[in-house]
Short mmCIF file of C-alpha atoms and ligand atoms in Angstrom, two decimals:
data_model
loop_
_atom_site.label_atom_id
_atom_site.label_comp_id
_atom_site.label_asym_id
_atom_site.label_seq_id
_atom_site.Cartn_x
_atom_site.Cartn_y
_atom_site.Cartn_z
CA UNK A 97 -10.49 -6.57 13.83
CA UNK A 98 -10.13 -10.13 11.82
CA UNK A 99 -11.62 -9.76 9.03
CA UNK A 100 -14.26 -12.55 8.07
CA UNK A 101 -13.83 -13.42 4.60
CA UNK A 102 -10.04 -14.44 5.19
CA UNK A 103 -11.00 -16.73 7.75
CA UNK A 104 -12.61 -18.51 4.92
CA UNK A 105 -8.99 -19.22 3.43
CA UNK A 106 -7.67 -20.26 7.10
CA UNK A 107 -8.50 -23.86 6.43
CA UNK A 108 -6.58 -23.62 3.20
CA UNK A 109 -3.45 -22.09 5.06
CA UNK A 110 -2.93 -25.49 7.66
CA UNK A 111 -2.95 -27.69 5.20
CA UNK A 112 -1.30 -26.77 2.34
CA UNK A 113 0.85 -29.61 -0.29
CA UNK A 114 3.72 -27.99 -1.11
CA UNK A 115 4.17 -25.45 -2.55
CA UNK A 116 0.92 -23.38 -1.63
CA UNK A 117 1.36 -19.60 -2.88
CA UNK A 118 -0.55 -16.63 -0.44
CA UNK A 119 -1.59 -14.06 -2.39
CA UNK A 120 -1.35 -11.62 1.25
CA UNK A 121 -3.49 -7.89 1.15
CA UNK A 122 -3.88 -5.11 3.34
CA UNK A 123 -7.32 -6.83 4.23
CA UNK A 124 -5.69 -9.62 6.88
CA UNK A 125 -4.10 -6.90 8.57
CA UNK A 126 -5.43 -8.42 13.28
CA UNK A 127 -5.70 -12.25 11.72
CA UNK A 128 -2.97 -13.70 13.65
CA UNK A 129 -1.92 -17.46 11.48
CA UNK A 130 1.27 -19.62 12.51
CA UNK A 131 3.02 -20.30 10.00
CA UNK A 132 2.76 -22.85 7.60
CA UNK A 133 6.22 -24.81 5.99
CA UNK A 134 5.02 -25.24 2.57
CA UNK A 135 3.35 -21.97 1.77
CA UNK A 136 5.49 -18.85 0.55
CA UNK A 137 2.80 -15.55 1.26
CA UNK A 138 3.44 -12.70 -1.06
CA UNK A 139 3.04 -9.97 -0.36
CA UNK A 140 2.91 -6.04 -2.45
CA UNK A 141 3.07 -4.71 1.49
CA UNK A 142 7.01 -4.26 3.78
CA UNK A 143 4.64 -4.55 6.95
CA UNK A 144 3.05 -7.09 6.73
CA UNK A 145 5.96 -8.81 4.93
CA UNK A 146 7.95 -7.95 8.12
CA UNK A 147 5.56 -8.94 10.02
CA UNK A 148 5.20 -12.78 8.86
CA UNK A 149 8.28 -13.50 8.98
CA UNK A 150 8.62 -12.10 12.88
CA UNK A 151 6.74 -14.85 13.07
CA UNK A 152 7.92 -17.16 11.84
CA UNK A 153 6.83 -17.18 7.31
CA UNK A 154 7.77 -17.20 4.47
CA UNK A 155 6.86 -14.07 2.93
CA UNK A 156 8.40 -12.33 -0.91
CA UNK A 157 7.96 -9.01 -1.05
CA UNK A 158 7.13 -7.71 -4.51
CA UNK A 159 4.28 -6.55 -7.03
CA UNK A 160 2.06 -9.98 -6.96
CA UNK A 161 5.22 -10.54 -8.93
CA UNK A 162 4.33 -14.33 -10.54
CA UNK A 163 6.80 -13.92 -13.69
CA UNK A 164 9.28 -15.41 -11.79
CA UNK A 165 8.13 -18.89 -11.33
CA UNK A 166 7.12 -21.79 -14.12
CA UNK A 167 4.25 -22.82 -15.40
CA UNK A 168 2.67 -25.25 -14.27
CA UNK A 169 5.03 -25.00 -11.21
CA UNK A 170 2.06 -24.83 -7.81
CA UNK A 171 0.15 -26.75 -6.11
CA UNK A 172 -2.57 -24.17 -4.14
CA UNK A 173 -2.98 -20.61 -4.26
CA UNK A 174 -5.02 -19.01 -1.88
CA UNK A 175 -5.86 -15.78 -2.29
CA UNK A 176 -8.72 -12.37 -0.14
CA UNK A 177 -9.13 -10.81 -3.20
CA UNK A 178 -8.06 -7.38 -3.33
CA UNK A 179 -9.38 -3.49 -3.29
CA UNK A 180 -8.50 -3.65 -7.13
CA UNK A 181 -10.12 -5.04 -10.05
CA UNK A 182 -6.85 -5.33 -12.30
CA UNK A 183 -4.96 -6.27 -9.89
CA UNK A 184 -7.12 -9.67 -8.22
CA UNK A 185 -7.66 -10.06 -12.58
CA UNK A 186 -3.48 -10.01 -13.03
CA UNK A 187 -3.96 -12.74 -9.31
CA UNK A 188 -6.55 -14.95 -10.70
CA UNK A 189 -4.53 -15.18 -14.47
CA UNK A 190 -1.20 -16.00 -12.53
CA UNK A 191 -1.95 -18.38 -10.51
CA UNK A 192 -4.11 -19.65 -13.41
CA UNK A 193 -0.59 -19.88 -15.70
CA UNK A 194 1.20 -21.44 -12.63
CA UNK A 195 -1.33 -24.05 -11.69
CA UNK A 196 0.30 -27.37 -12.70
CA UNK A 197 -2.59 -29.65 -13.31
CA UNK A 198 -4.99 -31.55 -10.75
CA UNK A 199 -3.87 -27.71 -8.99
CA UNK A 200 -6.30 -25.70 -7.37
CA UNK A 201 -7.11 -22.24 -6.57
CA UNK A 202 -8.82 -20.71 -3.24
CA UNK A 203 -11.12 -18.03 -3.59
CA UNK A 204 -12.80 -14.99 -0.88
CA UNK A 205 -14.06 -11.92 -1.09
CA UNK A 206 -17.31 -9.70 0.23
CA UNK A 207 -19.94 -9.51 -2.09
CA UNK A 208 -19.93 -5.55 -2.17
CA UNK A 209 -15.74 -5.77 -3.03
CA UNK A 210 -18.15 -7.75 -6.16
CA UNK A 211 -16.89 -11.14 -5.75
CA UNK A 212 -19.52 -13.11 -7.39
CA UNK A 213 -18.01 -11.35 -10.67
CA UNK A 214 -14.32 -12.10 -10.40
CA UNK A 215 -15.62 -15.97 -9.29
CA UNK A 216 -17.64 -16.22 -12.30
CA UNK A 217 -15.12 -15.11 -13.97
CA UNK A 218 -12.71 -17.21 -12.64
CA UNK A 219 -14.67 -20.42 -13.63
CA UNK A 220 -14.35 -19.45 -16.67
CA UNK A 221 -10.29 -19.05 -17.71
CA UNK A 222 -10.55 -23.36 -15.28
CA UNK A 223 -13.59 -24.50 -17.07
CA UNK A 224 -15.11 -25.35 -14.06
CA UNK A 225 -15.11 -24.05 -10.71
CA UNK A 226 -17.40 -24.73 -7.46
CA UNK A 227 -18.90 -21.53 -5.19
CA UNK A 228 -20.08 -21.15 -1.76
CA UNK A 229 -22.23 -17.99 0.13
CA UNK A 230 -21.06 -19.35 3.59
CA UNK A 231 -21.38 -16.10 5.27
CA UNK A 232 -23.68 -13.59 5.70
CA UNK A 233 -21.92 -11.27 2.10
CA UNK A 234 -19.45 -13.71 2.17
CA UNK A 235 -18.47 -16.24 -0.69
CA UNK A 236 -15.99 -18.40 -0.83
CA UNK A 237 -14.48 -20.60 -4.54
CA UNK A 238 -12.23 -23.64 -5.33
CA UNK A 239 -11.11 -23.45 -8.89
CA UNK A 240 -9.25 -26.96 -10.14
CA UNK A 241 -6.46 -26.60 -12.82
CA UNK A 242 -6.85 -28.91 -15.98
CA UNK A 243 -5.52 -28.96 -19.65
CA UNK A 244 -8.49 -26.93 -20.34
CA UNK A 245 -7.28 -24.25 -21.85
CA UNK A 246 -9.47 -20.07 -20.68
CA UNK A 247 -9.75 -16.87 -21.96
CA UNK A 248 -7.24 -14.30 -19.83
CA UNK A 249 -9.48 -11.75 -18.06
CA UNK A 250 -8.90 -8.52 -18.21
CA UNK A 251 -6.01 -7.25 -16.45
CA UNK A 252 -5.58 -3.57 -17.89
CA UNK A 253 -1.72 -4.51 -18.12
CA UNK A 254 -1.45 -4.74 -14.76
CA UNK A 255 2.34 -5.06 -14.03
CA UNK A 256 3.20 -1.75 -16.88
CA UNK A 257 4.29 1.06 -14.76
CA UNK A 258 2.02 3.96 -18.18
CA UNK A 259 2.09 7.48 -18.19
CA UNK A 260 -1.13 7.89 -15.85
CA UNK A 261 -2.46 11.73 -15.21
CA UNK A 262 -1.16 15.50 -15.58
CA UNK A 263 -0.91 18.60 -14.36
CA UNK A 264 0.07 21.50 -16.27
CA UNK A 265 4.60 20.70 -14.86
CA UNK A 266 4.70 16.81 -14.94
CA UNK A 267 2.84 13.69 -16.11
CA UNK A 268 3.24 10.97 -13.96
CA UNK A 269 4.19 7.29 -14.24
CA UNK A 270 1.99 4.60 -11.91
CA UNK A 271 -0.22 2.08 -12.06
CA UNK A 272 -3.30 0.25 -10.29
CA UNK A 273 -2.24 -0.04 -7.08
CA UNK A 274 -0.86 1.89 -6.23
CA UNK A 275 -2.82 4.60 -3.35
CA UNK A 276 -4.99 6.61 -6.54
CA UNK A 277 -2.77 5.83 -9.48
CA UNK A 278 -4.68 7.37 -12.19
CA UNK A 279 -5.02 10.75 -10.64
CA UNK A 280 -3.63 14.12 -8.58
CA UNK A 281 -4.92 13.47 -5.13
CA UNK A 282 -6.61 17.19 -4.43
CA UNK A 283 -5.06 16.73 -0.83
CA UNK A 284 -1.33 16.45 -2.40
CA UNK A 285 -1.79 20.07 -4.26
CA UNK A 286 -3.60 21.83 -1.78
CA UNK A 287 0.07 20.75 0.87
CA UNK A 288 2.25 21.67 -2.84
CA UNK A 289 -0.03 25.12 -2.94
CA UNK A 290 0.70 26.28 0.01
CA UNK A 291 4.75 25.04 0.12
CA UNK A 292 6.07 27.64 -0.23
CA UNK A 293 3.63 28.71 2.91
CA UNK A 294 5.81 25.59 5.26
CA UNK A 295 8.91 26.58 3.97
CA UNK A 296 8.92 30.09 5.06
CA UNK A 297 9.00 28.30 8.90
CA UNK A 298 12.13 27.59 7.98
CA UNK A 299 15.56 29.55 8.29
CA UNK A 300 16.75 28.34 4.88
CA UNK A 301 15.76 26.45 2.22
CA UNK A 302 15.40 22.05 3.24
CA UNK A 303 19.23 21.31 2.27
CA UNK A 304 17.32 18.16 3.11
CA UNK A 305 13.80 16.33 1.69
CA UNK A 306 12.04 13.61 3.28
CA UNK A 307 8.71 12.03 0.84
CA UNK A 308 7.41 10.47 4.45
CA UNK A 309 4.81 7.96 2.48
CA UNK A 310 5.38 9.29 -1.28
CA UNK A 311 2.71 6.91 -3.75
CA UNK A 312 3.77 6.98 -6.50
CA UNK A 313 5.95 10.31 -5.78
CA UNK A 314 3.86 13.43 -6.12
CA UNK A 315 5.36 15.42 -3.29
CA UNK A 316 8.45 14.83 -4.59
CA UNK A 317 7.95 15.84 -7.71
CA UNK A 318 6.40 19.23 -6.72
CA UNK A 319 9.43 19.58 -2.79
CA UNK A 320 12.10 18.94 -6.57
CA UNK A 321 12.53 23.12 -7.29
CA UNK A 322 14.10 23.43 -4.18
CA UNK A 323 16.93 21.80 -5.53
CA UNK A 324 17.49 19.29 -2.22
CA UNK A 325 18.60 15.92 -2.05
CA UNK A 326 15.10 14.06 -1.99
CA UNK A 327 14.30 10.67 0.31
CA UNK A 328 10.98 9.18 -0.27
CA UNK A 329 10.09 5.85 1.39
CA UNK A 330 6.47 3.50 0.78
CA UNK A 331 6.04 0.60 2.24
CA UNK A 332 3.78 -0.42 -1.46
CA UNK A 333 5.77 -2.50 -3.93
CA UNK A 334 4.17 -0.94 -6.78
CA UNK A 335 4.35 2.37 -5.48
CA UNK A 336 8.00 2.30 -4.60
CA UNK A 337 8.90 1.38 -8.54
CA UNK A 338 6.72 4.02 -9.68
CA UNK A 339 8.41 6.18 -7.65
CA UNK A 340 11.72 5.55 -9.39
CA UNK A 341 9.82 5.63 -12.57
CA UNK A 342 9.48 9.10 -11.64
CA UNK A 343 12.49 10.39 -10.67
CA UNK A 344 14.11 8.80 -13.36
CA UNK A 345 11.82 10.75 -15.78
CA UNK A 346 12.54 13.96 -14.59
CA UNK A 347 16.47 13.53 -13.06
CA UNK A 348 15.82 14.81 -9.83
CA UNK A 349 18.27 13.73 -7.37
CA UNK A 350 16.23 11.41 -5.13
CA UNK A 351 16.57 7.58 -4.03
CA UNK A 352 12.83 5.96 -2.90
CA UNK A 353 13.78 3.20 0.07
CA UNK A 354 11.32 0.40 0.66
CA UNK A 355 10.15 1.19 4.22
CA UNK A 356 7.02 1.04 6.22
CA UNK A 357 7.05 4.47 8.71
CA UNK A 358 10.58 5.32 7.37
CA UNK A 359 11.71 2.49 9.37
CA UNK A 360 15.43 2.23 9.16
CA UNK A 361 15.74 5.79 7.59
CA UNK A 362 18.80 7.33 9.96
CA UNK A 363 19.35 10.44 8.62
CA UNK A 364 17.81 13.34 9.32
CA UNK A 365 15.44 15.73 7.01
CA UNK A 366 14.48 19.70 7.70
CA UNK A 367 11.51 18.95 5.04
CA UNK A 368 9.19 15.91 6.31
CA UNK A 369 6.70 16.05 3.14
CA UNK A 370 3.15 13.37 4.09
CA UNK A 371 0.13 12.74 3.08
CA UNK A 372 -0.54 10.19 5.89
CA UNK A 373 -3.03 6.87 5.13
CA UNK A 374 -6.46 6.80 7.45
CA UNK A 375 -7.94 3.74 5.04
CA UNK A 376 -5.74 0.44 5.08
CA UNK A 377 -8.15 -1.94 5.55
CA UNK A 378 -9.23 -3.43 8.44
CA UNK A 379 -5.93 -2.50 10.10
CA UNK A 380 -5.79 -0.56 13.04
CA UNK A 381 -6.34 3.32 11.95
CA UNK A 382 -5.01 5.32 14.75
CA UNK A 383 -2.09 3.26 15.40
CA UNK A 384 -1.31 3.84 11.31
CA UNK A 385 -1.84 7.33 12.46
CA UNK A 386 0.48 7.15 15.60
CA UNK A 387 3.32 5.45 13.20
CA UNK A 388 3.92 7.94 11.11
CA UNK A 389 3.76 10.61 13.74
CA UNK A 390 6.40 9.16 15.70
CA UNK A 391 8.27 8.52 12.83
CA UNK A 392 8.68 12.38 11.29
CA UNK A 393 9.31 12.82 15.19
CA UNK A 394 12.06 10.50 15.10
CA UNK A 395 13.50 12.40 11.28
CA UNK A 396 13.14 15.71 11.85
CA UNK A 397 16.79 17.53 12.20
CA UNK A 398 16.37 20.33 15.26
CA UNK A 399 14.36 22.95 13.41
CA UNK A 400 12.60 21.38 10.73
CA UNK A 401 9.51 21.56 9.46
CA UNK A 402 6.50 18.23 8.60
CA UNK A 403 3.48 19.64 6.76
CA UNK A 404 1.43 17.29 6.46
CA UNK A 405 -2.48 17.58 4.63
CA UNK A 406 -4.78 15.05 6.25
CA UNK A 407 -9.37 15.93 5.49
CA UNK A 408 -9.96 18.34 7.59
CA UNK A 409 -12.03 16.09 9.93
CA UNK A 410 -9.28 13.73 11.88
CA UNK A 411 -8.12 14.79 14.70
CA UNK A 412 -4.39 15.44 13.51
CA UNK A 413 -3.10 18.21 15.88
CA UNK A 414 -4.06 16.68 19.14
CA UNK A 415 -2.67 13.13 18.01
CA UNK A 416 0.82 15.67 17.18
CA UNK A 417 0.56 17.14 20.55
CA UNK A 418 2.90 15.20 23.48
CA UNK A 419 4.71 14.71 20.36
CA UNK A 420 5.70 17.79 19.05
CA UNK A 421 5.16 21.71 20.86
CA UNK A 422 5.07 24.16 17.94
CA UNK A 423 1.18 22.50 15.38
CA UNK A 424 0.62 25.17 13.76
CA UNK A 425 -2.73 24.43 11.37
CA UNK A 426 -1.93 26.78 8.26
CA UNK A 427 -4.87 25.67 6.00
CA UNK A 428 -8.19 24.98 5.64
CA UNK A 429 -10.44 23.87 2.48
CA UNK A 430 -13.98 22.56 2.05
CA UNK A 431 -11.98 18.88 3.12
CA UNK A 432 -8.40 19.49 4.12
CA UNK A 433 -6.65 21.23 5.74
CA UNK A 434 -2.93 21.64 6.13
CA UNK A 435 -0.38 20.76 9.50
CA UNK A 436 2.95 21.96 9.95
CA UNK A 437 4.74 20.16 13.08
CA UNK A 438 7.82 21.14 14.63
CA UNK A 439 10.72 21.13 17.43
CA UNK A 440 9.95 17.57 18.31
CA UNK A 441 10.13 16.26 21.61
CA UNK A 442 12.00 13.27 22.35
CA UNK A 443 10.11 10.23 23.24
CA UNK A 444 11.71 10.36 27.17
CA UNK A 445 10.52 13.88 27.82
CA UNK A 446 7.50 12.99 26.32
CA UNK A 447 7.11 10.61 30.01
CA UNK A 448 8.33 13.35 32.51
CA UNK A 449 7.29 16.39 30.62
C1 LIG B 205 -2.64 8.94 0.91
S1 LIG B 205 -1.90 8.25 0.59
C2 LIG B 205 -0.40 9.32 -0.45
C3 LIG B 205 0.80 8.81 -1.08
C4 LIG B 205 1.11 9.87 -2.03
N1 LIG B 205 2.14 11.06 -1.39
C5 LIG B 205 0.42 10.82 -2.91
O1 LIG B 205 0.32 12.73 -2.55
O2 LIG B 205 -0.09 10.65 -3.61
C6 LIG B 205 -0.83 7.56 1.28
C7 LIG B 205 0.48 6.85 0.97
O3 LIG B 205 1.80 6.14 2.01
C8 LIG B 205 2.31 4.73 1.80
N2 LIG B 205 1.76 3.87 3.70
C9 LIG B 205 0.26 3.23 4.04
N3 LIG B 205 0.81 2.31 4.74
C10 LIG B 205 2.28 2.86 4.21
C11 LIG B 205 3.60 1.85 6.07
N4 LIG B 205 3.06 1.44 6.81
N5 LIG B 205 4.77 2.73 5.49
C12 LIG B 205 4.99 3.21 4.77
N6 LIG B 205 3.49 3.60 4.18
C13 LIG B 205 2.91 3.32 3.45
C14 LIG B 205 0.64 4.41 0.82
O4 LIG B 205 0.66 2.81 0.21
C15 LIG B 205 0.57 5.04 0.18
O5 LIG B 205 1.69 5.23 -1.10
#
């Protein structure tokens, strides 16, 4: 499925002056583009960067960090606005800083995402700009950098990690751009409330734990009470940074591995905890679920168990069938359910049951 707002940017990526930066977030999933040598794609999601590199794009994985780019050094920036306002403001501010005189920022987005407000604010910062409603609710803006100075947009210090929320035991460092960055997710808290029920299914306390899709590290911090080494993994650069900060803060025996769906992780784990992502912009959600389940089946040691929390309407049990011999719904509340997965079926035997 392609994203109409992103489609408005295609021509600006295809005939791009050197150097052009393409700030890419999850909305572009499903759009295939031939690489342009003058363009560097920058994304906070490792899977997008890997996919872009695989088809020949130059691509950097970072939390939209342009600090390595000198003022006035870039010819064009192409950006389809992200979901989070502080991130969008950060990208517009940084675009203004790094663009050279005569350089241009091309922005697009949908009315429901507040694109009109972003275009108006960018126009103020740049001093002028062309705004057009291209189709339906999709808008595009073009802003040329001049010598004129403008007022930076309020990005709530996007770059900084900060103490973002707390519960009785922990203060969690996080930032905009991380999943549920300023709260404890209710599903994850439900999983932790029942953690002992999951662990009771193991023959011994877990000796190695995986937090799959760790975000800022809530599950890692809570699972640290078992004293087992933890691997926390996520594909989002902001999440990886926040999780590392929380691990350091509480001196936890854990490492954070940037990876898409645990790819490249070689160890196996007695306990895997996961609150999987089911809503990823324009991506095919089912595919992401399947990939998280595949990773779990691959990374679970013999005798190990996985604890998943999902929205109670999601048919996780059905999707897990064929990958695990043991699938149990351990608890349910009005919103979420907790599913235990164990006894993974190796991919070869799935074909010949
Ligand atoms: C529902 S959140 C859970 C976050 C965290 N475990 C918590 O409980 O607060 C799902 C996490 O999966 C991550 N994620 C999304 N797609 C991913 C992928 N392809 N590979 C690895 N992690 C991914 C997101 O960045 C997000 O942090």
